[in-house]
PDB file of C-alpha atoms in Angstrom:
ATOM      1  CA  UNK A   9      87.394 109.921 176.824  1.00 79.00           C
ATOM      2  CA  UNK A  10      85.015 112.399 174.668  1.00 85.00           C
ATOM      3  CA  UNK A  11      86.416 115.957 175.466  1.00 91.00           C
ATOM      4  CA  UNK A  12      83.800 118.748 175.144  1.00 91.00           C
ATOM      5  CA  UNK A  13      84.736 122.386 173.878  1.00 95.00           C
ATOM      6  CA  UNK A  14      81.105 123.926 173.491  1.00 96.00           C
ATOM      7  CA  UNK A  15      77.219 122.196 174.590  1.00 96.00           C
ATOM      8  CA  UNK A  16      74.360 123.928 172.876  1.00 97.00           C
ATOM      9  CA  UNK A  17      71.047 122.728 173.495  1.00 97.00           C
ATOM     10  CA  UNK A  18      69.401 123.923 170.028  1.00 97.00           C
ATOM     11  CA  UNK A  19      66.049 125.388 170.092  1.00 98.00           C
ATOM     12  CA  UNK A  20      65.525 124.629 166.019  1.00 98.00           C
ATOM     13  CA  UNK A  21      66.178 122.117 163.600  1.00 98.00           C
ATOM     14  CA  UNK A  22      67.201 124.802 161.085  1.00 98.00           C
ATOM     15  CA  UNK A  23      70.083 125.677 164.450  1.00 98.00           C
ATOM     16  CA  UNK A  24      70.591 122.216 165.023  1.00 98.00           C
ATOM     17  CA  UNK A  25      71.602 121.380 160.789  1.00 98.00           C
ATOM     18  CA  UNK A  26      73.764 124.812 160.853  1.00 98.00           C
ATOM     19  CA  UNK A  27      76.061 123.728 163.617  1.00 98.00           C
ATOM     20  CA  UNK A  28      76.549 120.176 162.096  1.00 97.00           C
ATOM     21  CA  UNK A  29      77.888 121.209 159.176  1.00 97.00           C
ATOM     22  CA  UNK A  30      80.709 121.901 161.035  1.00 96.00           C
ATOM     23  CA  UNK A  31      83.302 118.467 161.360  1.00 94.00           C
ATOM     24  CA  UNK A  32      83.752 118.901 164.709  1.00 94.00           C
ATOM     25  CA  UNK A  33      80.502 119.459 165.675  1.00 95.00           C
ATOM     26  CA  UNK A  34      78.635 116.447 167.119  1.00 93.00           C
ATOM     27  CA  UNK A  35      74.513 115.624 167.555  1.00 95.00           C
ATOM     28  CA  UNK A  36      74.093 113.881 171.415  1.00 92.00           C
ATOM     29  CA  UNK A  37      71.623 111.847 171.956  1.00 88.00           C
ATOM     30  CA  UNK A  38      72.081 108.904 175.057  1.00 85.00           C
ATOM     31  CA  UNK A  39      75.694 109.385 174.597  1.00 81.00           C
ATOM     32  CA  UNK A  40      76.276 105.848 175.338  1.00 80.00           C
ATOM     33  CA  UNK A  41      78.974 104.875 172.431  1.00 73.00           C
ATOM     34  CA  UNK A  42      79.721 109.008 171.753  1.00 74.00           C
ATOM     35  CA  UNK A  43      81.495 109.576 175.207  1.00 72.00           C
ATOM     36  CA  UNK A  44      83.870 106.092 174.556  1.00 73.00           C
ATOM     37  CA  UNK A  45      85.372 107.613 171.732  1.00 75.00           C
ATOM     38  CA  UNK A  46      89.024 109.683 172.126  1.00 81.00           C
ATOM     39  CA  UNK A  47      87.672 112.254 170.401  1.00 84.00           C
ATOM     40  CA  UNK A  48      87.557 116.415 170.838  1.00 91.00           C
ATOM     41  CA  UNK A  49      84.053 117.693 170.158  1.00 92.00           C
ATOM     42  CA  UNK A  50      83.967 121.344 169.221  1.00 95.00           C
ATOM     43  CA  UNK A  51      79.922 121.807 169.731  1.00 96.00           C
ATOM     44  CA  UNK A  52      77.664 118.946 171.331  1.00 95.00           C
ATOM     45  CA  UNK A  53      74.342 119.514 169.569  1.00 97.00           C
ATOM     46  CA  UNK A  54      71.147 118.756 172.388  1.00 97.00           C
ATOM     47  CA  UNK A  55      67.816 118.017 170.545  1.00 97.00           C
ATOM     48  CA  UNK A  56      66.016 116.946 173.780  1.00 96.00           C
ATOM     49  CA  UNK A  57      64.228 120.536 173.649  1.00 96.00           C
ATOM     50  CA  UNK A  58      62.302 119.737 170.396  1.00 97.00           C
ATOM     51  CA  UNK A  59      59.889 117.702 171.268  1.00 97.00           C
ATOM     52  CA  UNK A  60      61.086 114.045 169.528  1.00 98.00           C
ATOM     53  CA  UNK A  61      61.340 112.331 172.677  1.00 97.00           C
ATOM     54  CA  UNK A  62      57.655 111.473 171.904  1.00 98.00           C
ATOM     55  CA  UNK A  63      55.773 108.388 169.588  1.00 98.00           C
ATOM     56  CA  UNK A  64      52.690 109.872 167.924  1.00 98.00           C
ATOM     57  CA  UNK A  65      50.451 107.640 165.906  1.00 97.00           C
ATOM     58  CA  UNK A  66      48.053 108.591 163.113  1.00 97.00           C
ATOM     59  CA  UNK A  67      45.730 106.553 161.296  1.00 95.00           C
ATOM     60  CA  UNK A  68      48.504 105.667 159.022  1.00 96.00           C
ATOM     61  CA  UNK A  69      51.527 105.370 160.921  1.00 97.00           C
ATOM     62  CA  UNK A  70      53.552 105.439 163.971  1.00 98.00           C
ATOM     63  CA  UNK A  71      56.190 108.534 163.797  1.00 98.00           C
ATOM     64  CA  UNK A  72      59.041 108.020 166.941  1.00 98.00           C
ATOM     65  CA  UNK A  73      61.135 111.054 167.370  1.00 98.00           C
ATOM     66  CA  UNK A  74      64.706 111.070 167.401  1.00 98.00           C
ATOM     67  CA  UNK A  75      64.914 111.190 171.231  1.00 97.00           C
ATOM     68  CA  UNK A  76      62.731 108.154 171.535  1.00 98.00           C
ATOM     69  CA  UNK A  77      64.774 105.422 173.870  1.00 98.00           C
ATOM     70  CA  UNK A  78      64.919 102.131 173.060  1.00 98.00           C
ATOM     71  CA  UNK A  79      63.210 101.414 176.306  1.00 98.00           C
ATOM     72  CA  UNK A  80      60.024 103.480 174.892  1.00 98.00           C
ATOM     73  CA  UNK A  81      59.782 101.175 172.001  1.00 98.00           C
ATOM     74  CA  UNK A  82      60.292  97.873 173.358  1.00 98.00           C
ATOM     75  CA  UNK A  83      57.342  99.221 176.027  1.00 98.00           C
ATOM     76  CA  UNK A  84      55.222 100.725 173.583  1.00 98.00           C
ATOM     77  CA  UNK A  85      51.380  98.687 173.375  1.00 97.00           C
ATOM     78  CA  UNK A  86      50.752  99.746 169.784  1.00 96.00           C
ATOM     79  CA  UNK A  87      53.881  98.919 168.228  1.00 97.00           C
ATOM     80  CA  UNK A  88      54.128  95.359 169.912  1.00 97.00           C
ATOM     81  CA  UNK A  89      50.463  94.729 168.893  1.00 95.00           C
ATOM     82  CA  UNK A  90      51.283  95.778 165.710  1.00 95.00           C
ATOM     83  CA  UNK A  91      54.419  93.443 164.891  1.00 95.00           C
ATOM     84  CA  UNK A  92      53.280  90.985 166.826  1.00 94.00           C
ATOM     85  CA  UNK A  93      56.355  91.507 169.820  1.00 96.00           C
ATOM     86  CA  UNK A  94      59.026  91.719 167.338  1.00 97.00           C
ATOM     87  CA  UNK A  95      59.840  95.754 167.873  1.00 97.00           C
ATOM     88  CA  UNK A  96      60.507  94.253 171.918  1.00 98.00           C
ATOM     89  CA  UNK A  97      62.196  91.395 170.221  1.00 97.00           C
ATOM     90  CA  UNK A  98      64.767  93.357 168.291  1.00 97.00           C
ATOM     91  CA  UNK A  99      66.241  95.629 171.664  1.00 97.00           C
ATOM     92  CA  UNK A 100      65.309  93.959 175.077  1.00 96.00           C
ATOM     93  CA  UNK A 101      68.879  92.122 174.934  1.00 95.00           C
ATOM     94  CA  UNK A 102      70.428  95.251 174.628  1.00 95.00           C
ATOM     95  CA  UNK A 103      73.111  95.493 177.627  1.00 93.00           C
ATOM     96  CA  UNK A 104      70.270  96.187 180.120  1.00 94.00           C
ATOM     97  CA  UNK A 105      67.108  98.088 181.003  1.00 96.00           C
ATOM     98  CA  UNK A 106      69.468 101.204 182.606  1.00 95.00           C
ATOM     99  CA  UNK A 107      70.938 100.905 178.684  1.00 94.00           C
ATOM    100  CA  UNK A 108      68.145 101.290 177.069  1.00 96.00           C
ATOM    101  CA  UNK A 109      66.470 104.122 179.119  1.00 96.00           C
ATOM    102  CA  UNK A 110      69.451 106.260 177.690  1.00 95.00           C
ATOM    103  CA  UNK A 111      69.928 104.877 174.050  1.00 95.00           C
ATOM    104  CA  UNK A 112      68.286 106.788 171.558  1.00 97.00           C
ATOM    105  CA  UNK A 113      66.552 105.286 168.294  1.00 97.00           C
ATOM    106  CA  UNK A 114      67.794 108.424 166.297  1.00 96.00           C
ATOM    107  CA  UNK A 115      71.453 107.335 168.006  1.00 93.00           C
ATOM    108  CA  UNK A 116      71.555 103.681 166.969  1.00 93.00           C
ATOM    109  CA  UNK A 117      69.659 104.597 163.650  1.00 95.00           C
ATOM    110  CA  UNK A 118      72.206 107.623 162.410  1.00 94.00           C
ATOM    111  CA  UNK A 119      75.109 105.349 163.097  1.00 89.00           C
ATOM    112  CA  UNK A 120      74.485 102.138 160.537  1.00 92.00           C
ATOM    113  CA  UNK A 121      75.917 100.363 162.970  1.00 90.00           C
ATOM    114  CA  UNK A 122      77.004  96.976 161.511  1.00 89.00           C
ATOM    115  CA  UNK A 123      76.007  94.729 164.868  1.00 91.00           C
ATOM    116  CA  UNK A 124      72.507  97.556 164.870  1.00 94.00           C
ATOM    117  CA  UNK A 125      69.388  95.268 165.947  1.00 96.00           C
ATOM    118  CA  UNK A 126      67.358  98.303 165.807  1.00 97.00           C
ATOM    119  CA  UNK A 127      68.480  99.170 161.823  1.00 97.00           C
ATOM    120  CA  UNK A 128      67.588  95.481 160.961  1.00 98.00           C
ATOM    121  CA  UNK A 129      64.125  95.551 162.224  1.00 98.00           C
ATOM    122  CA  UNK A 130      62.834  99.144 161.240  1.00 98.00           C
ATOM    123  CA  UNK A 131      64.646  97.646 157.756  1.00 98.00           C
ATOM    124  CA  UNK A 132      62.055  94.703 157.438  1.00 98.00           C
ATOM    125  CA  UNK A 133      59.022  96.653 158.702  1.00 97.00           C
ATOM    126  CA  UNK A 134      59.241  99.044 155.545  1.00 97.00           C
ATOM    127  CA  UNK A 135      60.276 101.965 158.060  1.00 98.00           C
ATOM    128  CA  UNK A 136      61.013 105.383 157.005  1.00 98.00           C
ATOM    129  CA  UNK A 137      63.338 107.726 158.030  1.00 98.00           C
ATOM    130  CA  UNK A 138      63.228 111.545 157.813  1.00 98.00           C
ATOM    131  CA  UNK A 139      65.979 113.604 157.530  1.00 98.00           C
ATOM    132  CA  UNK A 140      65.990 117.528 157.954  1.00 98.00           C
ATOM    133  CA  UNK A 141      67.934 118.770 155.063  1.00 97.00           C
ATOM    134  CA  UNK A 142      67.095 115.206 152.514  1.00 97.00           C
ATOM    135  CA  UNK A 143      63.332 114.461 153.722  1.00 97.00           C
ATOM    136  CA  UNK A 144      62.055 111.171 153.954  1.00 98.00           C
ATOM    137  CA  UNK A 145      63.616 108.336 152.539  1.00 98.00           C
ATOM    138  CA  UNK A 146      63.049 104.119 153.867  1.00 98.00           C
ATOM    139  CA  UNK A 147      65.318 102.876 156.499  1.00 98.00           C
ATOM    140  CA  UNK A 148      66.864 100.212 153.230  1.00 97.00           C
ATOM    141  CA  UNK A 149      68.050 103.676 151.027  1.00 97.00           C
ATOM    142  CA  UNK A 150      69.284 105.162 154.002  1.00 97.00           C
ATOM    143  CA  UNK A 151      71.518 102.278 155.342  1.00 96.00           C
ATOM    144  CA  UNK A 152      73.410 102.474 151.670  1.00 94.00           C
ATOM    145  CA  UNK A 153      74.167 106.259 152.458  1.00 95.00           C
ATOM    146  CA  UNK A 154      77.196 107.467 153.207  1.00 93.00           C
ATOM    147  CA  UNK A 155      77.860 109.640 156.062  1.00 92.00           C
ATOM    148  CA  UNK A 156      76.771 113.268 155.931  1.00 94.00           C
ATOM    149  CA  UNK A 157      75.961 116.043 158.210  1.00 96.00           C
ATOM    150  CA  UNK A 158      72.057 115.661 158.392  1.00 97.00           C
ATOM    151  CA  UNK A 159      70.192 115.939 161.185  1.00 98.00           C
ATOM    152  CA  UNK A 160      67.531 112.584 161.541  1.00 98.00           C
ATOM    153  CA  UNK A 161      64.430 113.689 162.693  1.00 98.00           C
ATOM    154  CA  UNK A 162      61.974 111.067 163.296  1.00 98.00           C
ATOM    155  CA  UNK A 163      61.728 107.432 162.058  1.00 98.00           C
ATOM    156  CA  UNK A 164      57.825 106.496 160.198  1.00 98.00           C
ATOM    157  CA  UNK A 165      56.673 103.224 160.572  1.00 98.00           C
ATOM    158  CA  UNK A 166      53.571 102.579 158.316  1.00 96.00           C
ATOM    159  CA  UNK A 167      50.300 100.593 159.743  1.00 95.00           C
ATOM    160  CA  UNK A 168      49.412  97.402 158.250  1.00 87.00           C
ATOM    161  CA  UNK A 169      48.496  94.022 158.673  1.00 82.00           C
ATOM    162  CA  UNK A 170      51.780  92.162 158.531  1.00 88.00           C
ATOM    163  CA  UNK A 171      53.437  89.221 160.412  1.00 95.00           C
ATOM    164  CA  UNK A 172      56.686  89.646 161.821  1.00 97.00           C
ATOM    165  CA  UNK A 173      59.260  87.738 163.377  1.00 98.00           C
ATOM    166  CA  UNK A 174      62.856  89.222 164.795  1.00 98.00           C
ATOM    167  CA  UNK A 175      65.539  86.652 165.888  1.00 98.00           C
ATOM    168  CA  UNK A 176      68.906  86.745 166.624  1.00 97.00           C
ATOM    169  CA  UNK A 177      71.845  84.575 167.922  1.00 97.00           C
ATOM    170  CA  UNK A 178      74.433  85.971 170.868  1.00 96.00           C
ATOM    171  CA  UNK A 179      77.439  84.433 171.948  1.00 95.00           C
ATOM    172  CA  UNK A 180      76.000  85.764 175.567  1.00 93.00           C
ATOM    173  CA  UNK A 181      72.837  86.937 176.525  1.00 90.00           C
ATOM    174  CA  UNK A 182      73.741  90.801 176.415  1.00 90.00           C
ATOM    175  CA  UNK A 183      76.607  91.061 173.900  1.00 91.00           C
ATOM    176  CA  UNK A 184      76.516  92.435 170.580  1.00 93.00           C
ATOM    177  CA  UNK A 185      74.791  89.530 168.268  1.00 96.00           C
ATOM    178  CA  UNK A 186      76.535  87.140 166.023  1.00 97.00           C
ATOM    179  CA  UNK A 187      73.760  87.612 163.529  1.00 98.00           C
ATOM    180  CA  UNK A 188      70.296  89.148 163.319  1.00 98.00           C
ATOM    181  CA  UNK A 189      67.188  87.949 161.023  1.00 98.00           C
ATOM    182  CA  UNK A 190      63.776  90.093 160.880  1.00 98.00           C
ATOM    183  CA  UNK A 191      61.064  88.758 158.368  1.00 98.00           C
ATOM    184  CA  UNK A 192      57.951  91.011 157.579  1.00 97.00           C
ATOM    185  CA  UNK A 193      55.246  89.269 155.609  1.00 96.00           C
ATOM    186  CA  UNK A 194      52.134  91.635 154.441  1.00 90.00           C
ATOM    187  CA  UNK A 195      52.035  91.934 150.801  1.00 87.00           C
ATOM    188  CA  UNK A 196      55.611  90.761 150.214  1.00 92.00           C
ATOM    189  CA  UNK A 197      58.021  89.035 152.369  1.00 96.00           C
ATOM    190  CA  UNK A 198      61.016  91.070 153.440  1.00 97.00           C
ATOM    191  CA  UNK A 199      63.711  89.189 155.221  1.00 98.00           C
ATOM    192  CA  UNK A 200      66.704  91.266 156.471  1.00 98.00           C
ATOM    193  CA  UNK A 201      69.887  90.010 157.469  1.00 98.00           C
ATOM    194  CA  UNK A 202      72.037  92.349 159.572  1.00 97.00           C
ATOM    195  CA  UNK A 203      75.228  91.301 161.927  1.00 97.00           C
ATOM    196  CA  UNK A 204      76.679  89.838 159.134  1.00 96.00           C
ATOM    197  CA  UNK A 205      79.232  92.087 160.535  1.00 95.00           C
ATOM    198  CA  UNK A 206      78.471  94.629 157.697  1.00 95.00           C
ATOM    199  CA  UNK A 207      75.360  96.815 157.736  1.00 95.00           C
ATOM    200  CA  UNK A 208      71.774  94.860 157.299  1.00 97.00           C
ATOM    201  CA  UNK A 209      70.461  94.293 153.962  1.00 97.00           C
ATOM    202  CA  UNK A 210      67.202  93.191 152.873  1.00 98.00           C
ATOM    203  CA  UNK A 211      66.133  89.874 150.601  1.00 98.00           C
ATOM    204  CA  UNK A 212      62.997  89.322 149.177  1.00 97.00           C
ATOM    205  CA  UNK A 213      61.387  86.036 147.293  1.00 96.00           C
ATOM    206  CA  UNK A 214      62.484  87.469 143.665  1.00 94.00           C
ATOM    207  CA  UNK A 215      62.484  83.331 142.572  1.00 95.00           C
ATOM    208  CA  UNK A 216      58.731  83.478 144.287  1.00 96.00           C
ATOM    209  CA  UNK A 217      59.853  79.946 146.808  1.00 97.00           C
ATOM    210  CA  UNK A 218      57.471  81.003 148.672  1.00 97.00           C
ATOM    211  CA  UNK A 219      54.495  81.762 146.721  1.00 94.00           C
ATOM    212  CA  UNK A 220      52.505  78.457 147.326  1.00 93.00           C
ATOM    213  CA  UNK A 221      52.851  79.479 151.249  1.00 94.00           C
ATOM    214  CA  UNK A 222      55.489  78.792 154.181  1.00 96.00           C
ATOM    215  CA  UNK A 223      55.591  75.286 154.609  1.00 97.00           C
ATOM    216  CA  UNK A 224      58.706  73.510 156.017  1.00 97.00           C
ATOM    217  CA  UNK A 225      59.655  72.567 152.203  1.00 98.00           C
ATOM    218  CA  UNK A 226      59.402  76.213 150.923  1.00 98.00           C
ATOM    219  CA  UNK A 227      61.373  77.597 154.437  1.00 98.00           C
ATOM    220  CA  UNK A 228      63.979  75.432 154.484  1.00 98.00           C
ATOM    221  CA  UNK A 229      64.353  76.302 150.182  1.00 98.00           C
ATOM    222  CA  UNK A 230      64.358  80.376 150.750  1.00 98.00           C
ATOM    223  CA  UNK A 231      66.774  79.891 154.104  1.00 98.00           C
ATOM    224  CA  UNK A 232      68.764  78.295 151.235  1.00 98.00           C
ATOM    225  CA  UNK A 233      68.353  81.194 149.073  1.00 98.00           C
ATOM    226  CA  UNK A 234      69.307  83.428 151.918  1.00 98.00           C
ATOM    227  CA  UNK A 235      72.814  81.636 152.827  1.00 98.00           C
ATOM    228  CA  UNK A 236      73.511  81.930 148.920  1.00 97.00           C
ATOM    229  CA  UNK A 237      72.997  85.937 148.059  1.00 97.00           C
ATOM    230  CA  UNK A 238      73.942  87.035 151.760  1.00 98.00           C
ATOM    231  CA  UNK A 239      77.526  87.986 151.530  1.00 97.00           C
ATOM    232  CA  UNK A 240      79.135  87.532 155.588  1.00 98.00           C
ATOM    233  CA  UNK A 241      82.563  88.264 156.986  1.00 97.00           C
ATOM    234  CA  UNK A 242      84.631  87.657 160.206  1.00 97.00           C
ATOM    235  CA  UNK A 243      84.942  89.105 163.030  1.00 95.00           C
ATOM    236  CA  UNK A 244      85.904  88.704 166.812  1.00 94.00           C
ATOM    237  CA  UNK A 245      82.563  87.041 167.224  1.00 94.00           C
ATOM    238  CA  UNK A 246      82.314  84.338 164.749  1.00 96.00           C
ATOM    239  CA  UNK A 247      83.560  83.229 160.650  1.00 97.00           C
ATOM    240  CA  UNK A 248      81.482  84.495 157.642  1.00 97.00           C
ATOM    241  CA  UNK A 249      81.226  80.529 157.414  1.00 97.00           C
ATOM    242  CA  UNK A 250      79.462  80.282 160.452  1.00 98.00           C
ATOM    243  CA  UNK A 251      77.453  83.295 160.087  1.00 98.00           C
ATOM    244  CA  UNK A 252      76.024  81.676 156.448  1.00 98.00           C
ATOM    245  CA  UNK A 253      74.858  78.591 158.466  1.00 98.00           C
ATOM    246  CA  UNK A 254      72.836  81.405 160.890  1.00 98.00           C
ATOM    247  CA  UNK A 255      71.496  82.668 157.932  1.00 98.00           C
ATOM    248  CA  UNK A 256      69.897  80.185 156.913  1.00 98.00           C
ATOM    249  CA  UNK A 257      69.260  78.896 159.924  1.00 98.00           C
ATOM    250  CA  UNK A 258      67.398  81.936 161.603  1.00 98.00           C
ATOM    251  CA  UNK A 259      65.700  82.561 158.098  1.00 98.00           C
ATOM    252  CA  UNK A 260      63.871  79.020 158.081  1.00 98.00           C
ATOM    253  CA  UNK A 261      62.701  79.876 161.771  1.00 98.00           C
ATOM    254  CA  UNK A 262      61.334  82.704 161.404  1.00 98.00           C
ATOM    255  CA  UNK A 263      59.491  81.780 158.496  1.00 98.00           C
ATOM    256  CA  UNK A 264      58.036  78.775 160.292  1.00 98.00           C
ATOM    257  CA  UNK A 265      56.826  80.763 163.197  1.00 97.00           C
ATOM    258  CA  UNK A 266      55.635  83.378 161.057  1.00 97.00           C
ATOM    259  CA  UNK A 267      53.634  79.888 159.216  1.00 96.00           C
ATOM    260  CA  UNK A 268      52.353  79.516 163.312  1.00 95.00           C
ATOM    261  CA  UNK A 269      51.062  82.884 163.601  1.00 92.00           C
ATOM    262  CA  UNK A 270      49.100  82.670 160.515  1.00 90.00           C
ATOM    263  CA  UNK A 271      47.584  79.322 161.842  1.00 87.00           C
ATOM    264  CA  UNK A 272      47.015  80.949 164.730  1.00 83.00           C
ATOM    265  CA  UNK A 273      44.579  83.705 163.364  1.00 69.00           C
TER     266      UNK A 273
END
């Protein structure tokens, strides 16, 4: 269990960034994985009394504060309308609802977790991230970064007419997934691949397969492409083998339904 020394509930950013840069200082958000770890905390950094518990939308973009929960986003009317039910997609199997009330999206974003649903969609959806000390910098960049003792602000999501499709595949309903797949299709398709167990990674039609449109041909011929420049590994959960087949797999169905949107008007 997480042991405690000091709990400061910063009133700044600029407070916040100082006491990180300390190794044993620690940023809390739900505290869901954080209090798992055998660890000894020195200072527990609050940011719940800065005001990024909130998702404020301009004419441009959606900006979700740090403290966000995943249940905010997978509830939130604009962002569903705007991807189409993909941002409720990529979190509602999640543990549970109690789960998600807690979990932060500055928590599961600052982590590059490997099995993250939430870094593979924000990936795809040409999100932003802003950090206090770097600025602003898209979810893709940041997921290369190493470590460091930043403080993440708010994610950006940019408006935009785009189709998007998130999909993943779970050994059980609620567990971590196997592998995850989120296409965006506006002016460029961006298919990201995350669960592979490494962090996500993003693929886009460089060979243009898909530039006479998604039919099942040109689907089937990028989930192809996929499987090939995708590199997977194994884990407790499944073989890189298998994982290659989801790749492919997911990729093709998501570019179909995408195909069924766009029918759809």
């Amino acid at each position: 269990m997480i042991e405690i020394a000091k709990y400061v509930k910063v009133k700044s950013l600029e407070e916040a960034y100082e006491l990180n840069q300390k190794k044993s200082s620690a940023v809390i958000g739900g505290m869901l994985w954080l209090k798992m770890q055998k660890k000894r905390v020195g200072t527990a950094i609050d940011l719940s009394d800065l005001g990024l518990d909130r998702i404020e939308e301009t004419s441009e973009e959606y900006q979700i504060g740090a403290m966000v929960t995943l249940r905010q986003i997978e509830q939130h009317e604009g962002l569903n309308r705007m991807t189409e039910g993909a941002v409720r997609d990529s979190v509602r199997h999640i543990v549970g609802v109690q789960f998600r009330n807690m979990a932060t999206v500055g928590g599961s974003l600052f982590g590059r977790y490997g099995f993250s649903d939430v870094l593979t969609f924000f990936m795809a959806v040409g999100a932003k991230v802003e950090l206090y000390h770097r600025g602003t910098v898209s979810v893709e960049e940041f997921a290369q970064m190493p470590y460091d003792r930043d403080i993440l602000v708010r994610v950006i999501v940019p408006k935009g007419q785009q189709s998007t499709v998130y999909l993943s595949q779970r050994n059980t309903e609620t567990d971590f997934p196997v592998l995850t797949c989120c296409i965006s299709k506006a002016e460029e398709v961006r298919c990201v691949i995350g669960a592979r167990p490494m962090r996500a990674v993003c693929l886009r039609d460089e060979q243009g397969i898909l530039s006479g449109g998604i039919t099942p041909e040109s689907a089937a011929a990028f989930g192809t492409y996929v499987k090939e420049h995708v590199v997977t590994g194994s884990n407790l959960r499944a073989g890189g083998e298998y994982r290659s087949i989801l790749c492919q797999v997911l990729t093709k169905r998501a570019l179909l339904r995408i195909a069924e949107m766009e029918k759809e008007g």
